[in-house]
Amino acid sequence: MTYRYQTMLGRISRATGYSGSVSVKLEKSFFDNIPELEWVFLEIDGKPVPFFISSAEYSGGDILKIRFEGYDTYEKVSEFAGCRIYLTTISEDSKTSGNTESISGFKVISGNESLIGTVMEIIQNPGHDLLKILSPEGKEILIPFHEDFILNASDKKKTIMVDLPEGLTEINY
């Protein structure tokens, strides 16, 4: 199963209320046809960044209100105004390149030796793949699976040592 972020849901028009909700102006193809949303990509500085959805409310028309997990204040979401939101679409017939199951269960460790979590799966996207990681606290984290971030991988120890940009793992909390 391959995930893609190619379908644009809409654009965040503004933050609404004090609870961290955003108003999304939907693309016409989604009027009265909102898919079930678990997570989406926001285009930030030209790059797709994954966000988990805590709630989505559609009352008709061209506006969808969304709350992201871990973003529960107006201040936290106000910087997302103008960002495009992309859906993940699933392609069942795509073949996964390489043996991605071989790293399922590997521990992902940051450069400072702290445990980020355990690899659950690799989500393939155009441009770069994502590691879906389960943190020790039980939260799902998505991080780019890119050679620039990998310091070392050990089949024997079943570990992947990474050097991630500051704040990347917290973006999903």
CSV table of C-alpha atoms in Angstrom, one decimal:
chain,number,residue,atom,x,y,z
A,1,MET,CA,0.0,0.0,0.0
A,2,THR,CA,1.4,3.4,-1.0
A,3,TYR,CA,0.3,6.8,0.3
A,4,ARG,CA,0.5,9.9,-1.9
A,5,TYR,CA,-0.2,13.5,-1.0
A,6,GLN,CA,-1.1,14.7,-4.4
A,7,THR,CA,-4.7,15.7,-4.0
A,8,MET,CA,-5.2,19.3,-2.7
A,9,LEU,CA,-8.1,19.5,-0.2
A,10,GLY,CA,-7.9,23.3,0.0
A,11,ARG,CA,-6.1,26.2,1.6
A,12,ILE,CA,-6.3,27.4,5.2
A,13,SER,CA,-8.0,30.8,5.2
A,14,ARG,CA,-7.6,31.6,8.9
A,15,ALA,CA,-7.5,30.5,12.4
A,16,THR,CA,-10.9,30.5,14.1
A,17,GLY,CA,-11.8,30.8,17.8
A,18,TYR,CA,-9.5,30.1,20.7
A,19,SER,CA,-9.4,26.3,20.5
A,20,GLY,CA,-6.9,26.0,17.7
A,21,SER,CA,-9.4,25.4,14.8
A,22,VAL,CA,-8.6,26.6,11.3
A,23,SER,CA,-11.0,27.3,8.5
A,24,VAL,CA,-10.1,25.6,5.2
A,25,LYS,CA,-11.5,26.9,1.9
A,26,LEU,CA,-12.2,23.7,0.1
A,27,GLU,CA,-11.5,22.9,-3.6
A,28,LYS,CA,-14.7,22.6,-5.5
A,29,SER,CA,-14.4,18.9,-5.9
A,30,PHE,CA,-14.8,18.5,-2.2
A,31,PHE,CA,-18.0,20.5,-1.7
A,32,ASP,CA,-20.4,18.0,0.0
A,33,ASN,CA,-17.8,15.2,-0.5
A,34,ILE,CA,-15.4,15.3,2.5
A,35,PRO,CA,-13.4,12.1,2.9
A,36,GLU,CA,-12.7,10.7,6.4
A,37,LEU,CA,-9.5,12.5,7.6
A,38,GLU,CA,-6.9,11.0,9.9
A,39,TRP,CA,-4.0,13.1,8.8
A,40,VAL,CA,-3.0,15.5,6.1
A,41,PHE,CA,0.0,17.3,4.8
A,42,LEU,CA,0.4,21.1,5.1
A,43,GLU,CA,2.6,22.7,2.6
A,44,ILE,CA,5.0,24.8,4.7
A,45,ASP,CA,7.9,26.6,2.9
A,46,GLY,CA,7.2,24.5,-0.2
A,47,LYS,CA,7.6,21.2,1.7
A,48,PRO,CA,4.9,18.7,2.8
A,49,VAL,CA,4.6,18.4,6.6
A,50,PRO,CA,2.3,15.7,8.1
A,51,PHE,CA,-0.3,16.7,10.7
A,52,PHE,CA,-2.7,14.4,12.5
A,53,ILE,CA,-6.4,15.6,12.7
A,54,SER,CA,-8.1,15.6,16.0
A,55,SER,CA,-11.5,16.8,14.6
A,56,ALA,CA,-13.0,18.0,11.4
A,57,GLU,CA,-16.4,19.7,11.1
A,58,TYR,CA,-18.2,20.3,7.8
A,59,SER,CA,-21.5,22.1,7.7
A,60,GLY,CA,-21.9,22.5,4.0
A,61,GLY,CA,-20.6,25.0,1.5
A,62,ASP,CA,-16.9,25.6,0.9
A,63,ILE,CA,-15.6,25.8,4.4
A,64,LEU,CA,-14.2,22.9,6.6
A,65,LYS,CA,-13.1,23.5,10.2
A,66,ILE,CA,-10.2,21.4,11.3
A,67,ARG,CA,-8.2,20.9,14.6
A,68,PHE,CA,-4.8,19.4,14.5
A,69,GLU,CA,-3.5,17.1,17.3
A,70,GLY,CA,-1.3,19.1,19.7
A,71,TYR,CA,-2.4,22.5,18.3
A,72,ASP,CA,-5.0,23.7,20.7
A,73,THR,CA,-4.6,27.5,20.7
A,74,TYR,CA,-5.2,30.3,18.3
A,75,GLU,CA,-1.5,31.3,18.5
A,76,LYS,CA,-0.3,27.8,17.5
A,77,VAL,CA,-2.4,27.6,14.3
A,78,SER,CA,-2.4,31.2,13.2
A,79,GLU,CA,0.9,30.8,11.4
A,80,PHE,CA,-0.8,28.2,9.1
A,81,ALA,CA,-3.0,30.8,7.4
A,82,GLY,CA,-2.5,30.5,3.6
A,83,CYS,CA,-1.0,27.0,3.7
A,84,ARG,CA,-2.3,24.5,1.2
A,85,ILE,CA,-3.6,21.2,2.6
A,86,TYR,CA,-3.1,18.0,0.8
A,87,LEU,CA,-4.9,14.7,1.3
A,88,THR,CA,-3.2,11.3,1.4
A,89,THR,CA,-4.6,9.0,-1.2
A,90,ILE,CA,-4.0,5.3,-1.2
A,91,SER,CA,-2.9,3.3,-4.2
A,92,GLU,CA,-3.3,-0.4,-3.6
A,93,ASP,CA,-1.7,-1.5,-6.8
A,94,SER,CA,1.6,0.2,-6.3
A,95,LYS,CA,4.5,-2.0,-5.5
A,96,THR,CA,6.8,-0.9,-2.6
A,97,SER,CA,10.4,-0.5,-3.6
A,98,GLY,CA,12.7,-2.6,-1.5
A,99,ASN,CA,11.8,-4.6,1.5
A,100,THR,CA,10.2,-2.0,3.8
A,101,GLU,CA,9.0,-4.7,6.2
A,102,SER,CA,12.6,-5.4,7.0
A,103,ILE,CA,12.9,-2.2,9.2
A,104,SER,CA,9.5,-2.5,10.8
A,105,GLY,CA,10.1,-2.8,14.6
A,106,PHE,CA,13.5,-1.0,14.4
A,107,LYS,CA,14.1,1.5,17.2
A,108,VAL,CA,14.7,5.1,16.0
A,109,ILE,CA,17.2,7.0,18.1
A,110,SER,CA,18.2,10.6,17.9
A,111,GLY,CA,21.8,11.8,17.7
A,112,ASN,CA,21.7,12.6,21.4
A,113,GLU,CA,20.9,8.9,22.2
A,114,SER,CA,17.2,9.5,23.1
A,115,LEU,CA,14.6,7.1,21.9
A,116,ILE,CA,12.2,8.6,19.4
A,117,GLY,CA,10.1,5.4,19.0
A,118,THR,CA,9.6,2.2,17.0
A,119,VAL,CA,9.1,2.0,13.2
A,120,MET,CA,5.6,0.9,12.4
A,121,GLU,CA,5.8,1.3,8.6
A,122,ILE,CA,7.2,3.2,5.7
A,123,ILE,CA,4.8,5.5,3.9
A,124,GLN,CA,5.9,6.2,0.4
A,125,ASN,CA,5.5,9.6,-1.1
A,126,PRO,CA,6.7,11.3,-4.2
A,127,GLY,CA,10.1,12.9,-3.4
A,128,HIS,CA,10.7,11.1,-0.1
A,129,ASP,CA,9.3,8.4,2.1
A,130,LEU,CA,8.1,8.9,5.7
A,131,LEU,CA,8.7,6.7,8.7
A,132,LYS,CA,5.6,6.1,10.7
A,133,ILE,CA,6.9,5.8,14.3
A,134,LEU,CA,5.1,4.9,17.5
A,135,SER,CA,6.7,6.9,20.3
A,136,PRO,CA,7.2,5.5,23.9
A,137,GLU,CA,4.2,7.7,24.9
A,138,GLY,CA,2.0,5.9,22.3
A,139,LYS,CA,1.8,8.8,19.8
A,140,GLU,CA,2.3,8.3,16.1
A,141,ILE,CA,5.1,10.4,14.6
A,142,LEU,CA,5.8,10.9,10.9
A,143,ILE,CA,9.3,11.9,9.9
A,144,PRO,CA,11.0,12.0,6.5
A,145,PHE,CA,13.0,8.8,5.7
A,146,HIS,CA,15.8,10.5,4.0
A,147,GLU,CA,19.5,9.8,3.8
A,148,ASP,CA,20.4,13.3,4.9
A,149,PHE,CA,18.8,12.5,8.3
A,150,ILE,CA,20.2,9.0,8.9
A,151,LEU,CA,23.5,8.8,10.8
A,152,ASN,CA,23.7,5.0,11.1
A,153,ALA,CA,21.5,1.9,10.7
A,154,SER,CA,22.2,-1.4,12.4
A,155,ASP,CA,20.5,-4.6,11.3
A,156,LYS,CA,22.2,-6.4,14.2
A,157,LYS,CA,20.9,-4.0,16.9
A,158,LYS,CA,17.7,-3.2,14.9
A,159,THR,CA,18.3,0.5,15.3
A,160,ILE,CA,18.3,3.6,13.1
A,161,MET,CA,20.3,6.6,14.4
A,162,VAL,CA,19.0,9.9,13.0
A,163,ASP,CA,19.9,13.6,13.2
A,164,LEU,CA,16.6,15.5,12.7
A,165,PRO,CA,16.0,19.2,12.5
A,166,GLU,CA,15.0,20.7,15.8
A,167,GLY,CA,11.2,20.4,16.5
A,168,LEU,CA,10.5,17.9,13.8
A,169,THR,CA,9.3,15.1,16.1
A,170,GLU,CA,7.2,17.6,18.2
A,171,ILE,CA,5.3,18.8,15.2
A,172,ASN,CA,2.9,15.8,15.5
A,173,TYR,CA,2.3,16.2,19.3
